CSV table of C-alpha atoms and ligand atoms in Angstrom, one decimal:
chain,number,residue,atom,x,y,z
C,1107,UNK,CA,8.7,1.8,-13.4
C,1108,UNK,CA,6.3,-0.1,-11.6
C,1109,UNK,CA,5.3,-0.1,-8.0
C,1110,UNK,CA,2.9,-3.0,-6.8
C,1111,UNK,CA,1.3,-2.0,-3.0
C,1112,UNK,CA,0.5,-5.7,-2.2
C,1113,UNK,CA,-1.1,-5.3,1.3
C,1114,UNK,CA,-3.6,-6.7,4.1
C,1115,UNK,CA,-6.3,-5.0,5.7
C,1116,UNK,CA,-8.6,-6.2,8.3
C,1117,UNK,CA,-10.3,-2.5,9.3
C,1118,UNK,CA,-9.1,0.0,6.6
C,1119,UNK,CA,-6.2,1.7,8.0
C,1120,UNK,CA,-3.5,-0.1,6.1
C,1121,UNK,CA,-6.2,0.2,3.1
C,1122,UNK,CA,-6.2,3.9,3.2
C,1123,UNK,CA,-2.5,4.2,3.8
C,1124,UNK,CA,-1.6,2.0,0.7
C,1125,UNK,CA,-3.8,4.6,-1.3
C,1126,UNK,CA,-1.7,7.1,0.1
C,1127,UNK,CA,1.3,5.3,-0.5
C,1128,UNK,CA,0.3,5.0,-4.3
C,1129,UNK,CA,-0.6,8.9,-4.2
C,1130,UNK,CA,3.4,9.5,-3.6
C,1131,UNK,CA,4.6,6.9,-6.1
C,1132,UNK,CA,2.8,8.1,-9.0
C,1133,UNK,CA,4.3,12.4,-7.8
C,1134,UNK,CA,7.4,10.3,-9.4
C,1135,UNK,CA,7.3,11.5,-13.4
C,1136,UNK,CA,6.2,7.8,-15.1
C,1137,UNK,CA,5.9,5.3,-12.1
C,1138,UNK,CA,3.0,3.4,-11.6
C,1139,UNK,CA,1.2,1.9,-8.5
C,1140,UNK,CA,-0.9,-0.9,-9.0
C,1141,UNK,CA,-2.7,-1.7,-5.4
C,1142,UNK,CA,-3.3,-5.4,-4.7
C,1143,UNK,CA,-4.5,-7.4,-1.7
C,1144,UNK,CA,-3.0,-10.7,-0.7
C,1145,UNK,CA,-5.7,-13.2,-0.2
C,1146,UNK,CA,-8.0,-13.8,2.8
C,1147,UNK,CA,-7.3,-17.0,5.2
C,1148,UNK,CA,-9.6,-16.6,8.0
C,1149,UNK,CA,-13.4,-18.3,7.4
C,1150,UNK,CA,-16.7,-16.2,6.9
C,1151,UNK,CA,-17.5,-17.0,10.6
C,1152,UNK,CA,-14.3,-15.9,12.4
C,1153,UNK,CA,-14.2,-12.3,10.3
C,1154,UNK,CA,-17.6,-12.0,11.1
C,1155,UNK,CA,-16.9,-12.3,14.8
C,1156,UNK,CA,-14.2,-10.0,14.2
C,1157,UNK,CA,-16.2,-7.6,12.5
C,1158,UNK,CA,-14.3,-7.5,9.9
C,1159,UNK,CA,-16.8,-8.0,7.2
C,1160,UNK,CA,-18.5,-4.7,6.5
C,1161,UNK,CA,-15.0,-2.5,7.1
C,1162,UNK,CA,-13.6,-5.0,4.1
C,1163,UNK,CA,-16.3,-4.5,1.8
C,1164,UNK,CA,-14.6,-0.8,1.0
C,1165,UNK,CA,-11.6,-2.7,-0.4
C,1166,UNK,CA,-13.1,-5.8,-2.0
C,1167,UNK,CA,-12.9,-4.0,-5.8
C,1168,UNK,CA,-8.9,-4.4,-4.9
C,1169,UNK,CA,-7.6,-7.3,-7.0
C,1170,UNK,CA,-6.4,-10.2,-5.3
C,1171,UNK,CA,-2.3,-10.5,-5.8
C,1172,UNK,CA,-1.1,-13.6,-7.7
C,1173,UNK,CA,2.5,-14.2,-6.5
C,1174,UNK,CA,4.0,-14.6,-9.6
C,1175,UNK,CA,2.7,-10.4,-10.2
C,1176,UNK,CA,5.8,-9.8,-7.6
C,1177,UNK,CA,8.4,-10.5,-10.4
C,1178,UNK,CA,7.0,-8.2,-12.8
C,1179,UNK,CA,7.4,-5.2,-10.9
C,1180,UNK,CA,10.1,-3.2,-10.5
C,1181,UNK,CA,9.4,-2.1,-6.9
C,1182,UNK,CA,7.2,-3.7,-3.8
C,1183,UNK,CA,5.2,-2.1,-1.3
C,1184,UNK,CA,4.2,-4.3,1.6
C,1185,UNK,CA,1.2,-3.1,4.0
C,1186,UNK,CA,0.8,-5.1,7.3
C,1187,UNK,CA,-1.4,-4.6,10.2
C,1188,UNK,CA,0.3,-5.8,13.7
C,1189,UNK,CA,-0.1,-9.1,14.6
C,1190,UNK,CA,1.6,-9.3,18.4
C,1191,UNK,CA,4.7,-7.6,17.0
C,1192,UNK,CA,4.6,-9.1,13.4
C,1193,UNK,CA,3.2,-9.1,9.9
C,1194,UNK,CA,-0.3,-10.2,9.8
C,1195,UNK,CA,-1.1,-14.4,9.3
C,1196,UNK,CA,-3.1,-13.3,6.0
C,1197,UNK,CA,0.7,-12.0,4.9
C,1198,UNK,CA,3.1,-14.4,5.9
C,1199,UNK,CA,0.9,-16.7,4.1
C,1200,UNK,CA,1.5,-15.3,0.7
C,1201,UNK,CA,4.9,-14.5,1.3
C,1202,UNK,CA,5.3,-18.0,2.3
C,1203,UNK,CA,4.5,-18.9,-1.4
C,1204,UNK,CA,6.7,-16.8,-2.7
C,1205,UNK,CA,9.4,-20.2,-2.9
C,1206,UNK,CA,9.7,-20.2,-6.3
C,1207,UNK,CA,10.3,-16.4,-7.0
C,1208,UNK,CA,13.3,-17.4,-4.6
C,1209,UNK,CA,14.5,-20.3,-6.2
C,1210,UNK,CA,14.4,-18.4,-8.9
C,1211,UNK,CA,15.9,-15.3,-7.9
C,1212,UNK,CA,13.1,-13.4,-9.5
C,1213,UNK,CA,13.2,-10.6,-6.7
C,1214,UNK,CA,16.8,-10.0,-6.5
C,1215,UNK,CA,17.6,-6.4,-7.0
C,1216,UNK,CA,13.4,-4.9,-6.7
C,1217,UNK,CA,13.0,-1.9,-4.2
C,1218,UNK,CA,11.1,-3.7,-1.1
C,1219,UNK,CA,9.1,-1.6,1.8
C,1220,UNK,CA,7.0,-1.9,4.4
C,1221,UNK,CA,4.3,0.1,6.5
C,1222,UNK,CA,2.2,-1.2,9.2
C,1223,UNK,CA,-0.2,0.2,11.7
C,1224,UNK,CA,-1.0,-1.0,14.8
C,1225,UNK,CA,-4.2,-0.6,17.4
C,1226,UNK,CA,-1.4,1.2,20.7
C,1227,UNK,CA,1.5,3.7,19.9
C,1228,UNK,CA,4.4,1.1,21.7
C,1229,UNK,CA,2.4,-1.7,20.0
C,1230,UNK,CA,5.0,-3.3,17.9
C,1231,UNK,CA,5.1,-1.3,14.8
C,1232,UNK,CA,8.8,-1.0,14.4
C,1233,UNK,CA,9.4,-4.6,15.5
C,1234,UNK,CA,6.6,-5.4,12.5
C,1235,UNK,CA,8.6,-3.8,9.9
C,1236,UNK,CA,11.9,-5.1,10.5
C,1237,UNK,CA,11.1,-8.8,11.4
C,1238,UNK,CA,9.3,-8.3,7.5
C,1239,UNK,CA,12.5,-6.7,6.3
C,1240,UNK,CA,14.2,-10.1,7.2
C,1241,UNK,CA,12.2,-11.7,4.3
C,1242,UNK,CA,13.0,-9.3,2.0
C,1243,UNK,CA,16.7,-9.6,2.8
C,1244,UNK,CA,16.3,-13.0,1.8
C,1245,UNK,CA,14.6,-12.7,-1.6
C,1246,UNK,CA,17.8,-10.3,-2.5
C,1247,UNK,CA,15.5,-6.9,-2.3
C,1248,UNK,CA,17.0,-3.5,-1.7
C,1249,UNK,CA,15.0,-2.4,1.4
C,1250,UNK,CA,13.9,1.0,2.1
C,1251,UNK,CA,12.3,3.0,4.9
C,1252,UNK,CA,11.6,6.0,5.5
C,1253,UNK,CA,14.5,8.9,6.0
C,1254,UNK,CA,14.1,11.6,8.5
C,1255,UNK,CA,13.9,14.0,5.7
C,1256,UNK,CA,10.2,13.7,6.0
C,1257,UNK,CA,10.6,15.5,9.0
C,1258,UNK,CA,6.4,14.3,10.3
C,1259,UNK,CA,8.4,11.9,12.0
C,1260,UNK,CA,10.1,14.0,14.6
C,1261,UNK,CA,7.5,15.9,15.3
C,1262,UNK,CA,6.1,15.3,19.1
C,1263,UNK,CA,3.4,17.8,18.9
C,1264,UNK,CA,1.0,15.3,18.2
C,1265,UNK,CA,1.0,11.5,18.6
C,1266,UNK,CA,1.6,9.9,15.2
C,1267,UNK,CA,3.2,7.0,13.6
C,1268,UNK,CA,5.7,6.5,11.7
C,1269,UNK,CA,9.5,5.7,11.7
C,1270,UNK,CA,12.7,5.1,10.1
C,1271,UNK,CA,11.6,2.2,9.2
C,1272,UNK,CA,8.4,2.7,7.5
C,1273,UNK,CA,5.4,4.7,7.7
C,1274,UNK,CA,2.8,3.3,9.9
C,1275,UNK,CA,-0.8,4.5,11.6
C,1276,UNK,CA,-2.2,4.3,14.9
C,1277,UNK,CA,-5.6,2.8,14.3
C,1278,UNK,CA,-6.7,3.5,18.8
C,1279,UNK,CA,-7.4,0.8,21.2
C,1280,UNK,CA,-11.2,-0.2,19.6
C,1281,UNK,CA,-9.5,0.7,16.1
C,1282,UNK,CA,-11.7,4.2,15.8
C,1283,UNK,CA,-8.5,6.5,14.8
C,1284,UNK,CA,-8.3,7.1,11.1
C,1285,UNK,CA,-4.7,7.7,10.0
C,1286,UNK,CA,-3.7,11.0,10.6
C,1287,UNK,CA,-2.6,13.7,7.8
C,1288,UNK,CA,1.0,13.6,9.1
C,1289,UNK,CA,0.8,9.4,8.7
C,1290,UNK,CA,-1.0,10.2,5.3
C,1291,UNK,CA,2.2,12.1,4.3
C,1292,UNK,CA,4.5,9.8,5.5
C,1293,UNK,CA,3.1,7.1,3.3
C,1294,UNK,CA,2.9,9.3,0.5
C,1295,UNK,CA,6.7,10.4,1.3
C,1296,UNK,CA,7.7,7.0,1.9
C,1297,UNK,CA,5.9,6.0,-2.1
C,1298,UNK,CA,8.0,8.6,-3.4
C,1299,UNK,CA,11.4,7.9,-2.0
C,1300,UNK,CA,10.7,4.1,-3.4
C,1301,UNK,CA,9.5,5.3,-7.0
C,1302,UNK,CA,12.7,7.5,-7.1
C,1303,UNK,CA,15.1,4.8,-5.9
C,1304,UNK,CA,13.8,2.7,-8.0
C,1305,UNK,CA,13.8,4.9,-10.9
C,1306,UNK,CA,17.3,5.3,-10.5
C,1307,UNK,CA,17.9,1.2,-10.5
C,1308,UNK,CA,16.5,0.8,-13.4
C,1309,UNK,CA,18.2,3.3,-15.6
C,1310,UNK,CA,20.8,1.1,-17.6
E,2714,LIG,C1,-4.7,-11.1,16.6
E,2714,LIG,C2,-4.4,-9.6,16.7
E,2714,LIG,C3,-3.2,-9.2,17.2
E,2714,LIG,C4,-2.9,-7.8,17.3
E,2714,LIG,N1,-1.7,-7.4,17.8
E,2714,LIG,C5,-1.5,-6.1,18.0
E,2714,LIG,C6,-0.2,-5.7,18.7
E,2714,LIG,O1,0.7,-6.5,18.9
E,2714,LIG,N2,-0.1,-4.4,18.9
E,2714,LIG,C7,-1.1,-3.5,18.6
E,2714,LIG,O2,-0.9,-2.3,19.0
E,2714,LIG,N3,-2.2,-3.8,18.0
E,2714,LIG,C8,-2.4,-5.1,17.7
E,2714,LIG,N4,-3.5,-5.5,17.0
E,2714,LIG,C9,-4.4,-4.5,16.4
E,2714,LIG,C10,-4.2,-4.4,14.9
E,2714,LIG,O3,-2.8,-4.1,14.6
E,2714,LIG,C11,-5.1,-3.3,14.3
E,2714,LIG,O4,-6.4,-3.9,14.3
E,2714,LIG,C12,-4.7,-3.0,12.8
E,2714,LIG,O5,-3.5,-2.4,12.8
E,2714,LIG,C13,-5.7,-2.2,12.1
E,2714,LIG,O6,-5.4,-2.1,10.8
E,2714,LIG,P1,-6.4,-2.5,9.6
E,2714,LIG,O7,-7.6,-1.7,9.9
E,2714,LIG,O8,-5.8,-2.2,8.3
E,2714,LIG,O9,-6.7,-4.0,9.8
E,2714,LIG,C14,-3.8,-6.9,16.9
E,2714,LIG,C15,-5.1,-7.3,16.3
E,2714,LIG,C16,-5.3,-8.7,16.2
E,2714,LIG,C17,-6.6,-9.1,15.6
């Protein structure tokens, strides 16, 4: 069983929360987690302005995912930061090229999920998640979240992220939060409950 974490990261919060999410998928007895980024559309100049340049450097080593990768694994794991709401440019992108996977029907039956963070706590994270479920839906993938049996996400002791619908991580208004432990575990949860699922699909 093979999970690909094909993700986006401008800062590093949806970096370190894919590593997290691979940490729970490989707890499952024989799945694997590959980690892959989806390629960068913005020019040298804007990410500069962004500041985006040194933060990425931590996650260049990650290979760069070819679309046609998707259809050889048995489960995906999609990592998006918030853009107003939604999945990041950078990400609709790629999945926009994803056509022929479709036509194909090469993703029909794969375990999809998502996880997002986003800069405020109300700042779209659940909206993010399921407006990326919608694609899913329409490449035939059995979507998961993640259950309230990782019970970090009723906790109200402490601000975090994370919800039904997929782990996620407050990154703080000038992005200076790093995710949390309880939004570590939920990613790790969440990588679990995909690698079992799954698991269990692909037994004949
Ligand atoms: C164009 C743009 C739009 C954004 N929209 C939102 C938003 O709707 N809500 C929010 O809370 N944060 C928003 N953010 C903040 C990002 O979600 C935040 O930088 C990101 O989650 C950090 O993750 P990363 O370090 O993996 O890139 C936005 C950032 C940019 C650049």
């Amino acid at each position: 069983m093979k999970a690909l974490i094909v993700f986006y990261s401008m800062y590093g919060h949806i970096y370190r929360m894919a590593e997290a999410m691979a940490e729970g998928v490989k707890e499952v007895k024989v799945a694997e987690a590959e980690l892959r980024r989806v390629p960068e559309t913005l020019p040298e100049e804007v990410l500069q302005k962004m500041g985006a340049i040194e933060p990425q450097k931590a996650f260049a080593h990650i290979p760069v995912c070819k679309v046609d990768e998707l259809a050889s694994a048995d489960a995906i794991i999609f990592g998006t930061p918030t853009r107003f709401g939604n999945m990041c440019g950078q990400m609709r992108q790629f999945l926009d090229a994803t056509g022929q996977l479709w036509a194909k029907g090469a993703l029909v039956g794969k375990v999809g999920s998502v996880f997002t963070s986003s800069n405020t706590q109300h700042g779209g994270q659940e909206s993010t998640i399921l407006s990326f479920h919608n694609t899913l839906f329409h490449q035939g993938m059995v979507v998961v979240g993640l259950p309230y049996s990782f019970q970090g996400q009723s906790r109200i002791d402490e601000i975090t992220g994370g919800s039904p619908y997929g782990a996620s991580t407050i990154a703080g208004p000038k992005g200076e939060r790093l995710p949390s432990q309880n939004e570590l575990a939920a990613a790790r949860f969440q990588g679990r409950h995909v690698a079992t699922i799954a698991m269990k699909l692909a037994k004949p």
